[in-house]
Tab-separated table of C-alpha atoms and ligand atoms in Angstrom:
chain	number	residue	atom	x	y	z
A	200	MET	CA	65.365	-18.245	48.667
A	201	ASP	CA	66.957	-19.636	45.493
A	202	PHE	CA	66.137	-18.189	42.069
A	203	THR	CA	68.340	-20.564	40.065
A	204	LEU	CA	66.897	-23.457	38.055
A	205	PRO	CA	67.730	-26.832	39.631
A	206	PRO	CA	69.799	-29.247	37.481
A	207	ASP	CA	66.837	-31.572	36.757
A	208	LEU	CA	64.812	-28.673	35.300
A	209	ILE	CA	67.791	-27.484	33.246
A	210	GLN	CA	67.980	-30.970	31.796
A	211	VAL	CA	64.239	-30.968	31.010
A	212	ARG	CA	64.554	-27.582	29.274
A	213	ASP	CA	67.589	-28.672	27.236
A	214	THR	CA	65.852	-31.880	26.143
A	215	VAL	CA	62.738	-29.975	25.065
A	216	GLU	CA	64.851	-27.409	23.194
A	217	ARG	CA	66.448	-30.205	21.203
A	218	LEU	CA	63.059	-31.794	20.423
A	219	MET	CA	61.691	-28.455	19.265
A	220	ILE	CA	64.589	-27.934	16.879
A	221	ASP	CA	64.800	-31.520	15.606
A	222	VAL	CA	61.103	-32.497	15.542
A	223	ALA	CA	58.678	-29.599	16.009
A	224	GLN	CA	60.218	-26.918	13.787
A	225	PRO	CA	60.501	-29.089	10.648
A	226	ALA	CA	57.061	-30.605	11.330
A	227	ALA	CA	55.468	-27.163	11.775
A	228	LYS	CA	57.000	-25.895	8.548
A	229	ALA	CA	55.647	-28.855	6.558
A	230	ALA	CA	52.271	-28.764	8.321
A	231	GLU	CA	51.858	-25.045	7.607
A	232	ARG	CA	52.768	-25.464	3.943
A	233	GLU	CA	50.198	-28.241	3.496
A	234	ALA	CA	47.641	-26.952	6.082
A	235	ARG	CA	47.896	-30.408	7.645
A	236	PHE	CA	47.614	-31.220	11.349
A	237	PRO	CA	50.997	-32.620	12.553
A	238	ARG	CA	49.673	-35.716	14.317
A	239	GLU	CA	52.893	-37.750	13.977
A	240	ALA	CA	55.050	-35.005	15.532
A	241	ILE	CA	52.595	-34.645	18.441
A	242	ALA	CA	52.805	-38.406	19.038
A	243	ARG	CA	56.606	-38.214	18.934
A	244	LEU	CA	56.688	-35.386	21.515
A	245	GLY	CA	54.178	-37.296	23.645
A	246	ALA	CA	56.306	-40.437	23.502
A	247	GLU	CA	59.293	-38.361	24.661
A	248	GLY	CA	57.296	-37.282	27.744
A	249	VAL	CA	56.822	-33.604	26.842
A	250	PHE	CA	53.132	-33.544	27.892
A	251	GLY	CA	53.224	-35.842	30.919
A	252	THR	CA	55.322	-34.086	33.532
A	253	ALA	CA	52.387	-33.088	35.780
A	254	PHE	CA	50.998	-36.642	35.776
A	255	PRO	CA	51.690	-39.585	38.080
A	256	GLU	CA	53.761	-42.467	36.763
A	257	ALA	CA	50.734	-44.781	37.132
A	258	VAL	CA	49.107	-43.113	34.088
A	259	GLY	CA	52.293	-42.732	32.072
A	260	GLY	CA	53.516	-39.384	33.406
A	261	SER	CA	56.811	-38.495	35.048
A	262	ALA	CA	55.488	-36.724	38.195
A	263	GLN	CA	57.929	-33.835	37.834
A	264	GLY	CA	55.363	-31.233	38.776
A	265	PHE	CA	54.055	-27.898	37.608
A	266	GLN	CA	57.342	-25.946	37.601
A	267	SER	CA	58.386	-28.334	34.916
A	268	VAL	CA	55.131	-27.799	32.966
A	269	GLY	CA	55.754	-24.029	33.064
A	270	LEU	CA	59.324	-24.352	31.857
A	271	ILE	CA	58.392	-26.760	29.058
A	272	SER	CA	55.488	-24.551	27.917
A	273	GLU	CA	57.783	-21.519	27.826
A	274	THR	CA	60.423	-23.418	25.832
A	275	VAL	CA	57.939	-24.906	23.350
A	276	SER	CA	56.280	-21.563	22.723
A	277	ARG	CA	59.616	-19.725	22.356
A	278	LEU	CA	60.830	-22.137	19.698
A	279	GLU	CA	57.649	-23.283	17.898
A	280	PRO	CA	54.501	-21.537	19.201
A	281	GLY	CA	52.014	-23.686	17.266
A	282	PHE	CA	52.974	-26.695	19.370
A	283	GLY	CA	52.222	-24.592	22.446
A	284	TYR	CA	48.531	-25.527	22.006
A	285	CYS	CA	49.506	-29.106	22.864
A	286	MET	CA	50.768	-28.015	26.271
A	287	ASN	CA	47.152	-27.172	27.143
A	288	LEU	CA	45.243	-29.825	25.262
A	289	GLN	CA	47.575	-32.829	25.559
A	290	GLY	CA	49.236	-31.845	28.831
A	291	MET	CA	46.893	-29.788	30.969
A	292	THR	CA	43.250	-28.657	30.655
A	293	CYS	CA	41.942	-31.778	28.923
A	294	PRO	CA	43.813	-34.723	30.524
A	295	LEU	CA	44.388	-33.094	33.928
A	296	THR	CA	40.657	-32.378	34.250
A	297	ILE	CA	39.948	-36.060	33.604
A	298	LEU	CA	42.673	-37.059	36.096
A	299	ASN	CA	41.305	-34.777	38.799
A	300	TRP	CA	37.587	-35.430	38.383
A	301	GLY	CA	37.300	-38.750	36.584
A	302	THR	CA	36.558	-42.213	37.921
A	303	ASP	CA	39.399	-44.746	37.947
A	304	ALA	CA	37.922	-46.327	34.809
A	305	GLN	CA	37.773	-42.945	32.981
A	306	ILE	CA	41.343	-42.115	33.995
A	307	ARG	CA	42.685	-45.483	32.811
A	308	ARG	CA	40.749	-45.269	29.566
A	309	PHE	CA	41.512	-41.686	28.517
A	310	VAL	CA	44.504	-40.089	30.264
A	311	PRO	CA	47.484	-42.249	29.141
A	312	ASP	CA	46.638	-41.902	25.422
A	313	LEU	CA	46.223	-38.125	25.693
A	314	ILE	CA	49.524	-37.389	27.426
A	315	ALA	CA	51.330	-39.815	25.111
A	316	GLY	CA	49.966	-37.870	22.108
A	317	ARG	CA	48.300	-41.021	20.700
A	318	LYS	CA	44.877	-39.361	21.002
A	319	ILE	CA	44.155	-35.680	20.371
A	320	GLY	CA	42.426	-33.680	23.116
A	321	MET	CA	40.236	-30.571	23.317
A	322	PHE	CA	38.635	-28.402	25.995
A	323	ALA	CA	35.259	-27.112	24.820
A	324	LEU	CA	33.850	-24.396	27.069
A	325	THR	CA	33.444	-21.160	25.066
A	326	GLU	CA	30.191	-20.509	23.198
A	327	PRO	CA	29.258	-17.903	20.592
A	328	GLY	CA	27.439	-15.871	23.288
A	329	GLY	CA	30.774	-14.914	24.947
A	330	GLY	CA	33.729	-16.604	26.601
A	331	SER	CA	34.029	-14.156	29.498
A	332	ASP	CA	30.860	-15.461	31.149
A	333	PRO	CA	30.897	-19.103	30.076
A	334	ALA	CA	28.170	-20.373	32.391
A	335	GLY	CA	25.827	-17.388	32.000
A	336	ASN	CA	26.033	-17.582	28.215
A	337	MET	CA	25.959	-21.365	27.895
A	338	LYS	CA	23.145	-22.534	25.618
A	339	THR	CA	24.366	-26.068	24.907
A	340	THR	CA	22.129	-28.604	26.623
A	341	ALA	CA	22.534	-32.245	27.646
A	342	LYS	CA	19.256	-34.136	28.109
A	343	LYS	CA	19.271	-37.524	29.800
A	344	ARG	CA	17.678	-40.266	27.676
A	345	GLY	CA	18.035	-43.738	29.218
A	346	ASP	CA	21.718	-44.432	29.818
A	347	ARG	CA	22.841	-41.641	27.469
A	348	TYR	CA	22.910	-37.851	27.321
A	349	VAL	CA	21.796	-36.138	24.114
A	350	LEU	CA	23.752	-32.934	23.436
A	351	ASN	CA	22.529	-29.985	21.345
A	352	GLY	CA	24.070	-26.551	20.813
A	353	SER	CA	27.290	-24.990	19.626
A	354	LYS	CA	30.750	-24.006	20.843
A	355	MET	CA	33.119	-21.385	19.472
A	356	PHE	CA	36.904	-21.183	18.922
A	357	ILE	CA	37.508	-24.751	20.114
A	358	THR	CA	41.110	-25.637	19.337
A	359	PHE	CA	41.828	-29.109	17.861
A	360	SER	CA	38.075	-29.851	17.735
A	361	ASP	CA	38.341	-30.908	14.069
A	362	GLU	CA	41.013	-33.497	14.969
A	363	CYS	CA	39.878	-34.438	18.460
A	364	ASP	CA	39.615	-38.069	19.632
A	365	THR	CA	38.884	-37.384	23.325
A	366	GLY	CA	37.761	-34.016	24.691
A	367	VAL	CA	36.220	-32.407	27.738
A	368	LEU	CA	33.009	-30.534	26.902
A	369	PHE	CA	30.553	-28.581	29.063
A	370	ALA	CA	26.765	-28.465	28.667
A	371	LYS	CA	23.751	-27.576	30.775
A	372	THR	CA	21.827	-30.500	32.244
A	373	ASP	CA	19.578	-27.998	34.055
A	374	PRO	CA	19.295	-24.789	31.994
A	375	ALA	CA	17.235	-23.039	34.681
A	376	ALA	CA	19.876	-23.506	37.392
A	377	GLY	CA	22.490	-20.979	36.165
A	378	HIS	CA	26.065	-22.068	36.792
A	379	ARG	CA	24.799	-24.899	39.025
A	380	GLY	CA	23.198	-26.454	35.943
A	381	VAL	CA	26.501	-27.025	34.090
A	382	THR	CA	27.846	-30.580	33.733
A	383	ALA	CA	31.156	-31.805	32.308
A	384	PHE	CA	31.496	-34.697	29.840
A	385	VAL	CA	34.283	-36.631	28.213
A	386	VAL	CA	33.292	-36.659	24.545
A	387	GLU	CA	34.592	-38.808	21.705
A	388	PRO	CA	33.623	-36.881	18.553
A	389	LYS	CA	34.312	-39.821	16.266
A	390	SER	CA	32.015	-42.131	18.234
A	391	GLY	CA	28.832	-41.322	16.358
A	392	PRO	CA	26.785	-38.805	14.352
A	393	GLY	CA	25.766	-35.311	15.433
A	394	TYR	CA	29.196	-33.662	15.837
A	395	ARG	CA	30.650	-31.175	13.344
A	396	ALA	CA	33.675	-28.856	13.626
A	397	ASP	CA	34.149	-26.057	11.073
A	398	PRO	CA	37.518	-24.233	11.222
A	399	VAL	CA	37.271	-20.480	11.868
A	400	ALA	CA	39.426	-18.483	9.429
A	401	MET	CA	41.895	-16.540	11.582
A	402	SER	CA	44.376	-14.005	10.241
A	403	GLY	CA	47.890	-14.310	11.638
A	404	LEU	CA	47.377	-17.797	13.064
A	405	SER	CA	48.357	-21.283	11.969
A	406	ARG	CA	46.639	-23.184	9.136
A	407	ALA	CA	47.671	-26.476	10.713
A	408	PHE	CA	46.611	-26.007	14.364
A	409	ARG	CA	43.012	-24.930	13.934
A	410	SER	CA	40.272	-23.546	16.184
A	411	CYS	CA	36.698	-24.265	15.108
A	412	ALA	CA	33.027	-23.649	15.634
A	413	VAL	CA	31.528	-26.908	16.923
A	414	PHE	CA	27.917	-27.918	16.226
A	415	LEU	CA	26.166	-30.576	18.285
A	416	ASP	CA	22.976	-31.986	16.823
A	417	ASP	CA	21.551	-34.813	18.947
A	418	PHE	CA	25.128	-35.921	19.658
A	419	GLU	CA	24.992	-38.834	22.128
A	420	VAL	CA	27.341	-39.299	25.068
A	421	PRO	CA	27.081	-42.427	27.239
A	422	GLU	CA	26.323	-41.804	30.930
A	423	GLU	CA	29.628	-43.452	31.868
A	424	ASN	CA	31.399	-40.479	30.169
A	425	ARG	CA	29.905	-37.887	32.511
A	426	LEU	CA	32.788	-36.255	34.382
A	427	GLY	CA	31.896	-35.690	38.026
A	428	PRO	CA	28.308	-35.273	39.245
A	429	GLU	CA	25.614	-33.343	37.390
A	430	GLY	CA	25.849	-29.632	38.265
A	431	GLU	CA	29.596	-29.733	39.107
A	432	GLY	CA	30.672	-28.582	35.642
A	433	PHE	CA	31.225	-24.935	36.494
A	434	ARG	CA	33.564	-25.770	39.391
A	435	ILE	CA	35.380	-28.273	37.165
A	436	ALA	CA	35.784	-25.661	34.419
A	437	MET	CA	37.054	-22.957	36.788
A	438	THR	CA	39.651	-25.321	38.294
A	439	ALA	CA	40.737	-26.354	34.799
A	440	LEU	CA	41.151	-22.707	33.751
A	441	GLU	CA	43.390	-22.088	36.758
A	442	TYR	CA	45.719	-24.852	35.553
A	443	GLY	CA	45.396	-23.564	32.008
A	444	ARG	CA	46.615	-20.151	33.170
A	445	LEU	CA	49.957	-21.731	34.051
A	446	THR	CA	50.534	-23.041	30.524
A	447	VAL	CA	49.065	-19.955	28.845
A	448	SER	CA	51.137	-17.494	30.916
A	449	ALA	CA	54.267	-19.590	30.306
A	450	ARG	CA	53.487	-19.660	26.561
A	451	LEU	CA	53.113	-15.846	26.572
A	452	LEU	CA	56.434	-15.617	28.405
A	453	GLY	CA	58.099	-17.831	25.781
A	454	LEU	CA	56.750	-15.600	23.010
A	455	ALA	CA	57.884	-12.426	24.810
A	456	GLN	CA	61.374	-13.936	25.078
A	457	ALA	CA	61.252	-14.902	21.394
A	458	CYS	CA	60.401	-11.271	20.461
A	459	LEU	CA	63.274	-10.029	22.623
A	460	ASP	CA	65.752	-12.549	21.135
A	461	ALA	CA	64.743	-11.726	17.559
A	462	ALA	CA	64.793	-7.944	18.165
A	463	SER	CA	68.200	-8.075	19.907
A	464	GLY	CA	69.744	-9.979	17.009
A	465	TYR	CA	68.215	-7.616	14.474
A	466	ALA	CA	69.296	-4.498	16.427
A	467	ARG	CA	72.913	-5.719	16.467
A	468	ASP	CA	72.924	-6.540	12.723
A	469	ARG	CA	70.983	-3.637	11.214
A	470	ILE	CA	73.356	-0.814	10.259
A	471	ILE	CA	71.888	2.658	9.772
A	472	ARG	CA	74.076	5.762	9.413
A	473	GLY	CA	77.183	3.658	9.897
A	474	GLN	CA	76.278	2.012	13.215
A	475	PRO	CA	74.058	-0.827	14.458
A	476	ILE	CA	70.649	0.513	15.487
A	477	GLY	CA	71.283	-1.269	18.826
A	478	ARG	CA	73.728	1.548	19.604
A	479	THR	CA	70.962	4.175	19.518
A	480	GLN	CA	69.337	5.229	22.765
A	481	SER	CA	65.767	4.739	21.522
A	482	VAL	CA	66.394	1.082	20.604
A	483	GLN	CA	68.291	0.490	23.854
A	484	HIS	CA	65.364	1.834	25.872
A	485	LEU	CA	62.989	-0.499	24.051
A	486	ALA	CA	65.336	-3.435	24.748
A	487	ALA	CA	65.643	-2.455	28.422
A	488	ASP	CA	61.864	-2.284	28.906
A	489	MET	CA	61.371	-5.616	27.123
A	490	THR	CA	64.032	-7.256	29.295
A	491	VAL	CA	62.603	-6.073	32.600
A	492	ASN	CA	59.040	-7.029	31.605
A	493	VAL	CA	60.149	-10.492	30.497
A	494	GLU	CA	62.083	-11.101	33.722
A	495	ALA	CA	59.172	-9.896	35.887
A	496	ALA	CA	56.736	-12.139	33.979
A	497	ARG	CA	59.156	-15.058	34.409
A	498	LEU	CA	59.192	-14.593	38.188
A	499	LEU	CA	55.358	-14.571	38.315
A	500	VAL	CA	55.125	-17.696	36.134
A	501	ARG	CA	57.715	-19.534	38.250
A	502	ARG	CA	55.899	-18.513	41.433
A	503	LEU	CA	52.671	-19.919	39.995
A	504	GLY	CA	54.276	-23.297	39.211
A	505	TRP	CA	55.890	-23.337	42.652
A	506	THR	CA	52.548	-22.576	44.369
A	507	MET	CA	50.842	-25.374	42.424
A	508	ASP	CA	53.623	-27.797	43.325
A	509	ARG	CA	53.025	-27.028	47.000
A	510	GLY	CA	49.413	-28.137	46.513
A	511	GLY	CA	47.770	-24.942	47.729
A	512	PRO	CA	45.168	-22.718	46.072
A	513	ALA	CA	46.692	-20.658	43.247
A	514	GLY	CA	43.855	-18.516	41.857
A	515	ARG	CA	45.626	-15.291	42.870
A	516	GLU	CA	49.004	-16.340	41.476
A	517	ALA	CA	47.363	-17.626	38.274
A	518	ALA	CA	45.464	-14.382	37.583
A	519	GLN	CA	48.542	-12.227	38.252
A	520	ALA	CA	50.842	-14.386	36.112
A	521	LYS	CA	48.357	-14.566	33.214
A	522	TYR	CA	47.654	-10.836	33.276
A	523	PHE	CA	51.256	-9.697	33.467
A	524	ALA	CA	52.595	-12.264	30.989
A	525	SER	CA	50.054	-10.801	28.540
A	526	VAL	CA	51.225	-7.248	29.258
A	527	ALA	CA	54.887	-8.261	28.826
A	528	ALA	CA	54.250	-10.206	25.616
A	529	ARG	CA	52.142	-7.478	23.983
A	530	HIS	CA	54.756	-4.891	24.893
A	531	ALA	CA	57.540	-7.129	23.546
A	532	ALA	CA	55.687	-7.647	20.248
A	533	GLY	CA	55.128	-3.895	19.838
A	534	ALA	CA	58.736	-3.044	20.703
A	535	ALA	CA	60.077	-5.763	18.385
A	536	ALA	CA	57.889	-4.422	15.569
A	537	GLU	CA	59.357	-0.954	16.082
A	538	ILE	CA	62.938	-2.267	16.057
A	539	PHE	CA	62.330	-4.308	12.900
A	540	GLY	CA	60.759	-1.332	11.119
A	541	GLY	CA	59.084	-2.350	7.846
A	542	TYR	CA	60.662	-5.814	8.074
A	543	ALA	CA	58.344	-6.642	10.972
A	544	LEU	CA	55.701	-7.157	8.267
A	545	ALA	CA	57.877	-9.348	6.057
A	546	ASP	CA	57.169	-13.068	6.110
A	547	GLU	CA	60.877	-13.887	6.246
A	548	TYR	CA	60.929	-12.553	9.840
A	549	PRO	CA	58.816	-14.050	12.653
A	550	ILE	CA	57.366	-10.905	14.266
A	551	ARG	CA	53.863	-11.080	12.716
A	552	LYS	CA	53.647	-14.761	13.603
A	553	PHE	CA	54.586	-14.024	17.234
A	554	MET	CA	52.002	-11.209	17.325
A	555	GLY	CA	49.216	-13.520	16.138
A	556	TYR	CA	49.912	-16.073	18.852
A	557	ILE	CA	50.271	-13.357	21.505
A	558	ASP	CA	46.887	-11.849	20.556
A	559	MET	CA	45.292	-15.287	20.762
A	560	LEU	CA	46.839	-16.121	24.148
A	561	ASN	CA	45.927	-12.677	25.446
A	562	MET	CA	42.256	-13.823	25.255
A	563	GLY	CA	42.739	-17.537	25.970
A	564	GLU	CA	41.998	-18.827	29.513
A	565	GLY	CA	40.349	-15.496	30.348
A	566	ALA	CA	40.697	-12.019	28.835
A	567	PRO	CA	42.885	-9.379	30.566
A	568	ALA	CA	39.786	-7.570	31.864
A	569	VAL	CA	38.661	-10.783	33.558
A	570	GLN	CA	42.103	-11.254	35.201
A	571	ARG	CA	42.166	-7.622	36.350
A	572	THR	CA	38.736	-8.002	37.951
A	573	LEU	CA	39.904	-11.143	39.798
A	574	ILE	CA	43.074	-9.360	40.970
A	575	ALA	CA	41.296	-6.147	42.023
A	576	GLU	CA	38.471	-7.913	43.895
A	577	ASP	CA	41.111	-9.906	45.784
A	578	THR	CA	43.238	-6.828	46.569
A	579	LEU	CA	40.241	-4.796	47.747
A	580	GLY	CA	39.014	-7.641	49.942
A	581	TYR	CA	35.724	-8.249	48.065
A	582	LYS	CA	36.520	-11.806	46.948
A	583	ASP	CA	39.453	-13.984	48.004
A	584	ALA	CA	41.031	-15.161	44.736
A	585	ASN	CA	42.330	-18.253	46.553
A	586	ARG	CA	38.984	-19.232	48.063
A	587	HIS	CA	38.714	-22.446	46.050
A	588	VAL	CA	40.532	-25.426	47.494
A	589	PRO	CA	41.922	-27.037	44.364
A	590	LYS	CA	41.840	-30.614	43.255
A	591	ARG	CA	45.462	-31.308	42.513
A	592	LEU	CA	47.258	-34.536	41.698
A	593	SER	CA	44.683	-36.262	43.815
A	594	ARG	CA	45.924	-39.715	42.872
B	934	FAD	C1	42.458	-18.875	18.595
B	934	FAD	C2	41.578	-19.115	19.790
B	934	FAD	C3	41.557	-20.368	20.363
B	934	FAD	C4	40.709	-20.640	21.450
B	934	FAD	N1	40.639	-21.912	21.957
B	934	FAD	C5	39.671	-22.213	22.869
B	934	FAD	C6	39.470	-23.567	23.301
B	934	FAD	O1	40.192	-24.486	22.897
B	934	FAD	N2	38.466	-23.809	24.181
B	934	FAD	C7	37.641	-22.835	24.667
B	934	FAD	O2	36.747	-23.147	25.448
B	934	FAD	N3	37.816	-21.534	24.282
B	934	FAD	C8	38.806	-21.211	23.399
B	934	FAD	N4	38.975	-19.901	22.988
B	934	FAD	C9	38.065	-18.882	23.473
B	934	FAD	C10	38.674	-17.879	24.449
B	934	FAD	O3	38.820	-18.469	25.715
B	934	FAD	C11	37.744	-16.662	24.437
B	934	FAD	O4	38.009	-15.973	23.227
B	934	FAD	C12	37.913	-15.755	25.642
B	934	FAD	O5	37.464	-16.388	26.808
B	934	FAD	C13	37.133	-14.449	25.453
B	934	FAD	O6	35.811	-14.717	25.066
B	934	FAD	P1	35.166	-13.966	23.783
B	934	FAD	O7	36.152	-14.074	22.671
B	934	FAD	O8	33.810	-14.515	23.564
B	934	FAD	O9	35.127	-12.461	24.223
B	934	FAD	P2	33.960	-11.742	25.089
B	934	FAD	O10	33.629	-12.570	26.269
B	934	FAD	O11	32.884	-11.335	24.166
B	934	FAD	O12	34.750	-10.472	25.584
B	934	FAD	C14	35.100	-9.395	24.689
B	934	FAD	C15	35.767	-8.278	25.481
B	934	FAD	O13	34.875	-7.807	26.492
B	934	FAD	C16	35.536	-7.798	27.744
B	934	FAD	N5	34.617	-8.167	28.833
B	934	FAD	C17	33.714	-9.161	28.836
B	934	FAD	N6	33.088	-9.220	30.011
B	934	FAD	C18	33.591	-8.241	30.786
B	934	FAD	C19	33.367	-7.802	32.109
B	934	FAD	N7	32.470	-8.381	32.916
B	934	FAD	N8	34.090	-6.753	32.562
B	934	FAD	C20	35.007	-6.166	31.776
B	934	FAD	N9	35.264	-6.540	30.501
B	934	FAD	C21	34.588	-7.556	30.024
B	934	FAD	C22	36.607	-8.888	27.625
B	934	FAD	O14	37.664	-8.673	28.501
B	934	FAD	C23	37.036	-8.773	26.202
B	934	FAD	O15	38.068	-7.818	26.105
B	934	FAD	C24	39.879	-19.603	21.967
B	934	FAD	C25	39.939	-18.324	21.398
B	934	FAD	C26	40.764	-18.066	20.325
B	934	FAD	C27	40.762	-16.684	19.726
């Protein structure tokens, strides 16, 4: 057993670190100031291969696997968390779902542009009725009319939906059939009327990378954009969320590490009663707990990427990594806030920003309660968390 990072992954991490500092950080600062989506920076990162490491070379990827996706997501989120959204929408849930379930024509048409950052993606599953039971609460319908589907309904909290060129969206083709009535579509919001995305005001989150309420009013999708057969949408969504849990848990890990780095620096510099607060036992205990949580989360995230690279089912590993990365990140944010004292609230320090992203990722790709149910049912033998044979890099 070898716990060290191999040289090729070290090189990937170092390259991404440089891109974050040279490209993403200045772009995020400008984008935030102007509340403007940083399309050019996303295209630059895409051109450098940041989003394509899980994809075969035939579609423009570098076929470096899921360990690499985890490490890149962690690095991006540690250094510029807003760009972390791209790891899901340009590099995972949107394009990978098309790669795994699409026809050859759909893959050729949509995947290369998404992972190159030339087109902006989205993954539209959650509805206002509740994200924890997406199929049960799904009210959006898709009615077949000739060679098109007509979509009506609404989605909630859909990230990048106001900028999206090519997204994956779920709707019910058979509302009476429960989760067996859900169908997946590749949608192109700019292709015609009937699509509207209104940003949701969110405290503590970015003004540039927005999540929106989406309204579909007789929005037409050609039949050739249906992803997989009618009724397969729930299975497609659940597989996509499993992949998404890799990027989301790695992003939480990156943020936990960022809290630890910032708090360690502050603890060494802040002098109270003639000594750095890092010399006090209470601050040392906070730092020790943060460190152990971060390292434990890192091992779970690496194990998840490793399991996915071996091609096996990874539902168990995904739920455990997502749940514990959330625990570690929320603890790290709380501990960092304590170490920073009143300055945790000051805009010149990053703690509030980290907290906002951690709270968002805590819910994204399944709330903690949902992960705990998956883990407990597996442990108690009620439901095997790895019962689904995944579709993985099938081409
Ligand atoms: C900023 C942001 C961006 C997002 N981006 C996207 C996106 O791009 N695409 C997308 O599809 N979704 C997106 N989401 C939605 C996200 O996935 C949901 O917020 C999440 O799934 C939880 O759904 P909900 O917010 O409706 O909470 P609810 O489902 O209403 O849950 C509320 C609480 O009840 C608990 N709960 C619910 N059911 C149970 C149960 N059976 N047992 C125990 N506890 C339960 C939950 O754990 C949670 O704590 C985003 C959310 C945010 C905040």
